[in-house]
Every structure is written in structure tokens, then in C-alpha cells.
Amino acid sequence: MQVQITVVALLAAVGIALMLVGAKNLEALADSQSSTQDTSSGIVTPQATIHIGEYPKYADYIGGTSGDNQTLEFSQKVVKDIQIRFINDKGELFDDKGQPIKGRTQTDFIIGLLRLKPGQVFREDLLQADLQRLRRLESFNQVNVDREEDANSVNIIYKIKERHFPSLILGGGNNDDVGLYGRVGYKDANISGLNDKLDTTVQLSSKDVQFNGQFTSPYRPGEPNRLGYSIRGFRSRNISGTFNEDIRLSNGNKVREGRFGGSVALLRGFDKWNTSVALNYTRISLRDGEYNVVQVDRLGSPLSVSGTGIDDLFTVSFAVSRDQRDRKDNPTQGSILTLSTEQAIPIGLGNISSNRLQGDYIQYLPVSWIGNGRLTDNPEMLAINLQIGTTVGDFPPADAFNIGGLNSVRGYGYGKVASGRSYGLASVEYRFPILQSIGGVLFTDLASDFGSSETVLGEPGVLRNKPGSGFGYGLGLRVKSSFGLIRGDLGISNQGEVRFEVTTGQRF
């Protein structure tokens, strides 16, 4: 176990070092261009000549001559100016009084995100990359670009429609665990016009108070010496997905799983990659219907590593991701890859030392099987998700990989496929438009624990006869509303179970 801790500590140290000192070289590499620069004026001076057959892939040329083995004289167009303009919901640049639409986002912040700057040689690939980068911001609903060109220069004009923030969400309901409850959520993804994000939810009931709050100040490419950061705190109580009702407690109660804790993370971007290093704490407690701590289930199987019913997880995590989606909200094409490792440090109840490794890949492929490629809120596409994970060392059984449920294998209940040390999951969705704001989905999910449930403390999945692998298929509806995307999925498992569940946001 000491080797695991040392390796991850070294990885974390290397990650922090890269985040702190690697910025300048990486920024220089990303911004390098096939031209020379007059350092006194800051204006790009294109190279004077180029031989035919040696054209750069991108750039516009004027004043050229042609002929075999001749030298071509040319001049590249230079970016003269970049303008940021905001539009309203009607796509208008001016309000009823003839004044320009004002946005919350600071113009300097937007300019700082761009790779293509005034004074540089115009490149179409950099323009498209900048456009994609802006579209991935959660605070923007729509981003388009216009160009004004003359013989030697280009003016770039971004037209941006912002999302409506902050937003307040109210809800409530009744379930057999906490009874009547009320819920309030607050979200703002553009605090101070710098895309700082606050996302909080509080749930109140006669039995419990639960909350989840996170503030994130992302890394800003325009300020390469400044790290982004994230702070989170949470408290939750739910029916356990690992210890489900097939085997209850000695008093007949279902096993409740309580968690509270928090994390602090440092964030850094390197060109197309985003990284994070975090310190995390979670206390996991297993409880009965009156929220009293319990140690074993009805069969006498342990519910925690410590034997007390409570385990502490102090961890150091490192994650890296590459986001190539065309936009963050309901993307139409592109991909996102995330890799992470999380090392538990043996402190607190349970004295836990383990390493959790995970990988997640999503690919979006536009298709035109039934439509004509028309723009809708639910574009036609294939969406593919591949996940894999494993845990090395001792870990709380409640922290096993629980397979099954509306965000895993649909058609199964949460955790009903397996509770394993390792897992693999593959999902495919065919998404298609029905009306402008309504879309349909055909899906299939397949997952396995690779026979690892037997290695989990107390073998909770084995004793509860979880199959260890399974698949589901079905169809669903996606409705864009003022509250966000509403998802309804009708899933059928390979064991014949049929489940219809409603939630928000895409499955992936």
C-alpha cells in the first residue's frame, strides 16, 4: 500500500508542477505560427516568398504568380480587429431604444480565451477552434461569427447570445424514505462576467437536511499564471445501491447510506487538455430507518471496513480530460475523454488505502438517416459512451461500482446488475428529432463487473444474487423546456424487467 501512496503522490506532485510552470512553453507552442514577428511593433510580418508546392495548409493569399519551379510572391491577410457583440433572444444587436445589447460576460475575458489575436496572420483552423471553445461555455447559448475582409486584413465579429442566469429551481415530492420533502436550487454560471460558477441544492424534510454546493472559478487562458479552483461541500442520505432490499437489516429496515464531506481542487488547462488535482474527504455511514448507525446486515455481513458502520475516505485525486465537443449543452458532434486516479490515504475510521482508476469516453457522430440535417433542439446523431474502472486495495463496500439504473444500464434498478471492484460499460444511443423542441432516442446499454463482485468486502452483490452483467434497451423522449432538457426513458432489461424513469439532462 505504501507503494500506491508514493506513486500517486508523485503523480500529484508532477501534475501540480506542470500546472504551475508548464504554462508558458505550452502557450507558446499553441500560439506558434508559420511567420516571423516584429517584436518592436507586435505586428506579424509574413515571410516574403514561398515555392510552389510548399503552401501552408491555411491562409489567404493575394498577388500571386504561377508556373513550374517559380517563386510565388504573396501577402497573407492579417487579423486587424476582433469585436464582441451580444444579441437578445430575437437575434437583435440593439434594444428597443436603439442601444447595443449589453452582456454580463466581460469582453476581456472572452478575448483572453481566443487563440487568434489582432495582429496575427488569419488562419481558418484557429478561428474554428476559437468558435468551438466559446460554444462550450455554459454561460453562452449561441455563438456565431462574421468576417469583414479587404485585400490585406480581416475583422472578426463574434455575435453571442447568453443564457439566462442566475436561475432558481423549486421542487418537492414524497417518498417512502424521508416522506414529504421540499427542494430549492440556485445556479449561476457567469458570476462577475468571468464564467465563475455557483451550483447549490438544498432539500428539507421532516427527517433530514441534505445539500450539495459547489463553487468553481475555472482556469483562464488569458491569465496563464493563475490557477482555477473548485470548492465543494455535500450531505446526502439515500437507500443504498450496494446493500439493496433483497437482504435487509435484522429489524427489517432497508439499509440507508449517508455521506457528507467536501473537496478542494486546483484546475489548469494545457491547450486542448484540462487537468485537476484535488483533496477530498467523504464519511460514509450505514444506517437504519431511524438513521441509527448499523454494523452488519441480517446475515451478519459487514457493512464497512472499520466494522463500526462508518468509514472515512481521505483521498488525493488527479484527472485529465480532453473536450472536443462542438458545445457543452446537448452537443451535436465531437468527443470528450476523461481519465482519473484517486488514492485513498489511511487516515480515520477504516484506515483505508486504495487506488481508484477510471476512464470515460464519449463520441458524438452526426447522421442523416431520417432527416435532412435541419437544425433542431434535438439533432440526429449516434452517441456512444464507453466506461471502465477498477479499485486496487481495500475499500468500503458501499463505494463499490454499482451497475444498473437510469444513468447506467436502463431497464434495471440502481445497483441491481452488480456491485463490483471493477466494471465496464458500453452505451449507444440513436437520437433523432420529432418536433423542434422534442426528440426521440433508441438506446442499448451493456455492462459487466468482470467477475469482481466476489472480491468486495462481505460480497454484497453475490449474496443478493446480482447477475454481475446485463444489458438493457428501449426508447425515450427528450423535451427542451425552460427548466432544461427533460428525459424520459422506457427501458427493458435482459431479465424482462420494464422500467420507465424521468429525469433531467442527457444520459451522456
Steps between C-alpha positions, in 0.01 A plus 500: 500500500790733567603461135154609385507811714851593386411457131187713518676762713765524229229525233328778694829684548578472129149621416532804726845578361369484146208723594730758655799513266390342174275780385741725312657232280164342418340835425789587270466170320124541456533853365797437269439591134684455172616863494751737651412779739631852545539504879516877514161555338327174589375470139552181305722534192429208263792330332577657165505199268394141479559239230205353315400168659599618848183685596398502866170319553318814611513872400375728225734628229504796263729622221621153397666378180499147367732271312717195558804548724427871537503702819156626608477846653211528742358690793289337774195668646546622856236519772438872541234501774284266710160623615262346755131576454208364702157415360162450669258209470376640168852508357508882507812706573302801633219543751175694454682825578763440235771422755739206453402188694709476815639166612603382846823345374807724507641565154860466618418154637366390161801640313729319745348165396587550133810365328459723196598856601515838323830536314531128422475338158143383446454123520166330444588208730572733793176690438296178505681380814423833674137478393475147640669608825243778555208271419609262774453768768192430709416870520453531122191373321610589147824622341540598133775684316512745207802622304564832331790474255698720269806426289739484796306461826209330676267629771343223709161564662359258759125514560409344836167416664542434872299256709268641762678484835459488793222240517289385794344152501228394745373147545374242743335164537443200721686170535499207740839595647469862616130563439404846378789717392566835337795592283649832388787546258700805394735512204713768337765415240620855433580667831676838457494449123796259527314168471550422869233248597289442809267199509310420821209278602336468843237237588291521817281230652366406842786248537800662342678796339705426190708735290751513219686820416795572276682818397736484202729769367639343182849541360521797262736475201528879501659479848747210461665555840170466685363158594130430504345342806189322621347461849222254581299392804222238518275295727271226370283211623372231261394137485824311442566375148752246626294356788159495333176369647556135396686461833391748765611578853405278796211738585363474145608850396665578170863610522537879477828645381608839633786707360640838587825672420664736259789563264742771387648480150752694291423529127732559206463489121771395254390582145227238437539322836354591840649368823402501866670401826270471802491419871178321593329379816190279527350335807280204407254373763250215475172552688154360567162663446548724807850594380671302776843369397509124430798266464367188325203390292250224585750231397775649715701625202712811572381832361827689545876448504531637855230265635326797667264581212701814421798538265712809427645560155782754474618505139726683255368494144644595164291525182565602142242555227489603135177661385448520122122543502355775286308626803455400863121494511349224284796473256449398136848364425846450652626301797613525860756277675552495878762299693536509880680342793408540867726384783354440845729597791467277813363760742185474711252217553585199285863599441425463127773487236390441142525642150199557277562522122236604247469583131203653317473564124204651312474540122228692315452412131253705289291291258218568253300178488148640527546876471664755277747636754267782600582688821287399800538491878549121467728436200528157340811310611660191644636544853741239639625473859774265624597479869743287696621503860668298774609540862830364632523430876238508777193722464159539668242262346265798471760651263487208255412568137121463497375405154141549395258792495398796289862621467645154443310198361144614443228242564670407830459673836796685650777255590294196396750369240812485720701653784857431395862595544525553123254575221463570130205677337405565137198705392375597154221748427339593171356847549256650250272805476122476521402866535713809549524456878419127525732216410500122518766248603559131436759361741682194626730458803734212583715462813698245702694482826746252342436258787639745758198501737651210692796719602285768669496489883201292614412411138180710505434451129548124512277450806226708337516292182596789277579350159832681457427593139196607305362711221197714438335666203207727433384837381458846644390858450703818540313828555672837513329721759565820691635278783748324272485169315243253639579132438255211515630147430308172472757223556470123470762279665623165370320347799166637381465788747340817358565840656398853401696780664501877461792729580683799352792524256630248249626161619839612364 
